[in-house]
Coordinates of C-alpha atoms and ligand atoms in Angstrom, one line a residue:
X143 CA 97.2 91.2 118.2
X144 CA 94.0 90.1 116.5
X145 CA 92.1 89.3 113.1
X146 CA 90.0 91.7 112.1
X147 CA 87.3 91.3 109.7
X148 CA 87.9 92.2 106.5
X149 CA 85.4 94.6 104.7
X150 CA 83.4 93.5 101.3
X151 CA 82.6 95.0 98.2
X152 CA 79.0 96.5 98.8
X153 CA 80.0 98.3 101.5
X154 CA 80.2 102.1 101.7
X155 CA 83.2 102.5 103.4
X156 CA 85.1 101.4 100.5
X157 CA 84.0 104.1 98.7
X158 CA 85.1 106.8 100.8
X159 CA 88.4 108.9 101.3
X160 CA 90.2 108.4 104.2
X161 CA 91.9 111.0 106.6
X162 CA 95.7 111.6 107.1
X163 CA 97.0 109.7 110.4
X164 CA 97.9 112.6 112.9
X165 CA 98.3 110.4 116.0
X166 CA 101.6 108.2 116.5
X167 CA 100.2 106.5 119.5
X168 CA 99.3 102.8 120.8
X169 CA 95.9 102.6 119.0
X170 CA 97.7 103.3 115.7
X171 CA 100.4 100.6 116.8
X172 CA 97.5 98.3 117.8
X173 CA 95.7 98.9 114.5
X174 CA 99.1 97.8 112.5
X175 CA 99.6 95.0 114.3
X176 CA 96.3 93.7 113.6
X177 CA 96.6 94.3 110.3
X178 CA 99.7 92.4 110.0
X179 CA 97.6 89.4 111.5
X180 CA 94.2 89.9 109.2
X181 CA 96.8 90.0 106.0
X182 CA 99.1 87.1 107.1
X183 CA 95.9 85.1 108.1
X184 CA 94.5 85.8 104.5
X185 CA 97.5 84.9 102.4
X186 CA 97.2 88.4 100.5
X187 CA 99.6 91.3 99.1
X188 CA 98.4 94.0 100.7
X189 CA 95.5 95.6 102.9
X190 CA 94.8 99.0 103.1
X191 CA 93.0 100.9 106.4
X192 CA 89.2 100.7 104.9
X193 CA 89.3 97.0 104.5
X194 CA 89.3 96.6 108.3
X195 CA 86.8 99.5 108.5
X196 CA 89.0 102.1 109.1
X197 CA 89.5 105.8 107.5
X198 CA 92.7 106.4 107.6
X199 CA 95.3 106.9 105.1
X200 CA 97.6 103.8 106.0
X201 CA 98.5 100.4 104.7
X202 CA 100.2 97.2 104.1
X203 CA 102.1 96.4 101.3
X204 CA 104.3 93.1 100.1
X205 CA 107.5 94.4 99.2
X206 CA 110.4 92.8 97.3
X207 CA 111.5 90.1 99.9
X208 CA 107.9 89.4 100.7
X209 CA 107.9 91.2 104.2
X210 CA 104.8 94.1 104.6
X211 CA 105.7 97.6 104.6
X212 CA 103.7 99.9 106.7
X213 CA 102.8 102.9 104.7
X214 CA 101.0 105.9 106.7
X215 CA 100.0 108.8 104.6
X216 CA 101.4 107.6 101.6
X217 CA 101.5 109.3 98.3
X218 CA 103.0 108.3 94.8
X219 CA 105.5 110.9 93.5
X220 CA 106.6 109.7 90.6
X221 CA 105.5 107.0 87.8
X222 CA 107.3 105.8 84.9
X223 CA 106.5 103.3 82.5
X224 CA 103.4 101.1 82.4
X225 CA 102.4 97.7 82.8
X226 CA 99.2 95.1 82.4
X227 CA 98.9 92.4 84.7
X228 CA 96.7 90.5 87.2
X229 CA 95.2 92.2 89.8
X230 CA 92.9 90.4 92.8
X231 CA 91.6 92.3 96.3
X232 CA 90.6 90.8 99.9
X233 CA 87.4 92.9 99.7
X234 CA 86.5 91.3 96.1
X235 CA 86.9 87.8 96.4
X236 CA 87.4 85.3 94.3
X237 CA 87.6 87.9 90.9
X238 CA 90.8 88.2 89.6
X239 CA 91.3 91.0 86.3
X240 CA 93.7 92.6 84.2
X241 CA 94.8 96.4 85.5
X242 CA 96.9 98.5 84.0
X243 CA 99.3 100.6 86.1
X244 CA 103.0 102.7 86.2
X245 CA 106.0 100.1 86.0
X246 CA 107.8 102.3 88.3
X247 CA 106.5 104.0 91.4
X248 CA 108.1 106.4 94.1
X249 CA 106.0 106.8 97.0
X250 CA 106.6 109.2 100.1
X251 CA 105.3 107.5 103.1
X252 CA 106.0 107.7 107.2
X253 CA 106.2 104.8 109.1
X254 CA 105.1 104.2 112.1
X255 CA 107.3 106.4 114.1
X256 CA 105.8 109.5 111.9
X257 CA 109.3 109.8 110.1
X258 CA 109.0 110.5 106.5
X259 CA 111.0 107.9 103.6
X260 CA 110.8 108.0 99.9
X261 CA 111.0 104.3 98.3
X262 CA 111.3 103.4 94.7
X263 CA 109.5 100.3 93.0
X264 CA 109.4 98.6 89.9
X265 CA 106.9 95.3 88.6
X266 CA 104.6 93.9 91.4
X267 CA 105.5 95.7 93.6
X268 CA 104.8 99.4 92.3
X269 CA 101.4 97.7 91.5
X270 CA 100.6 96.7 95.2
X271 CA 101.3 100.6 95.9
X272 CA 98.8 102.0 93.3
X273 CA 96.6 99.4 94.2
X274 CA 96.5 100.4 97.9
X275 CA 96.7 104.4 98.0
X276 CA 93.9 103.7 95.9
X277 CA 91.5 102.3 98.7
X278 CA 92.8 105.3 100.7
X279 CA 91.0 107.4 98.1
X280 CA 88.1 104.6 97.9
X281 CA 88.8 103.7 94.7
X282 CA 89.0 99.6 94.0
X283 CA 91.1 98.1 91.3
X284 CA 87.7 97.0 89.7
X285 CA 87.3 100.9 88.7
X286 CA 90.3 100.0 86.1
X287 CA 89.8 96.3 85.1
X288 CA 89.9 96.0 81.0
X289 CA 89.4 92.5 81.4
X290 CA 88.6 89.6 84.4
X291 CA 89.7 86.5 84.4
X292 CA 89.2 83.0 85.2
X293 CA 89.8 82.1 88.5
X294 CA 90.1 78.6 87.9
X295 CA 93.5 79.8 85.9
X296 CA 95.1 80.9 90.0
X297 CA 96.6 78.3 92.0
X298 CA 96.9 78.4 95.9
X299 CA 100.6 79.8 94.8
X300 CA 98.7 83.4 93.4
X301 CA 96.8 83.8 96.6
X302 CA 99.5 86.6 96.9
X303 CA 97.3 88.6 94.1
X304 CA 94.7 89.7 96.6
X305 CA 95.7 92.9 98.1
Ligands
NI32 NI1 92.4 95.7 97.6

């Protein structure tokens, strides 16, 4: 278990699409793990593959009882709905902007054991999903911003925003 660095905005690799995960082995395990430390060490929402450097289509996301979900492959299958609110990313800090995105996402995803769910979510939550399979794609939430906002306007208690 270790921190990884986290990747900033600037750098290629954010821009890039990443490849499916075929291997279910140790170094993917290892990979998680450490991801699990680098997102818990920097109080975010989520952290997708790229951020740490790496071009694989998996990532972390907060889900409803603020535990991370590991998502490998991930892809939304449904939207519904739609929703404005605050967006914020590890690899872009200290800017926090207005996104908009489904209200309702279903994603198909395997964990780390390479067998395949299908999970449902509404609110913050379907957000954190969009905003992660986007990285995967190298797209960052700044692509979709309509407005920024003041930072001064987050407390310590919306640290959770950066994903
Ligand atoms: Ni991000």
């Amino acid at each position: 278990m270790a921190i990884r660095n986290i990747v900033k905005v600037g750098d290629d690799i954010l821009t890039r699409k990443c490849r499916p995960v075929t291997d279910f082995n140790d170094r993917l395990f290892t990979l998680l793990d450490d991801m699990h430390d680098t997102l818990t060490d920097a109080h975010g929402a989520g952290l997708a593959a790229p951020q740490v450097g790496i071009l694989r289509r998996l990532a972390l996301v907060m889900v409803e009882d603020e535990s991370f979900l590991e998502i490998i492959n991930p892809e939304i299958i449904a939207r519904e709905g739609e929703q404005d609110g605050a967006e914020g990313c590890l690899s872009v800090p200290g800017k926090y902007g207005m996104v908009k995105r489904p209200m309702k996402v279903t994603v198909r995803y395997q964990d780390r054991g390479g067998e395949w769910h299908e999970r449902t979510a509404e609110g913050f939550t379907a957000r954190a999903f969009c905003h992660e399979i986007d990285h995967l794609d190298g797209h960052l939430y700044t692509e979709l911003v309509t407005e920024y906002l003041d930072p001064d306007d987050f407390t310590e208690d919306d640290e959770g925003e950066d994903q």
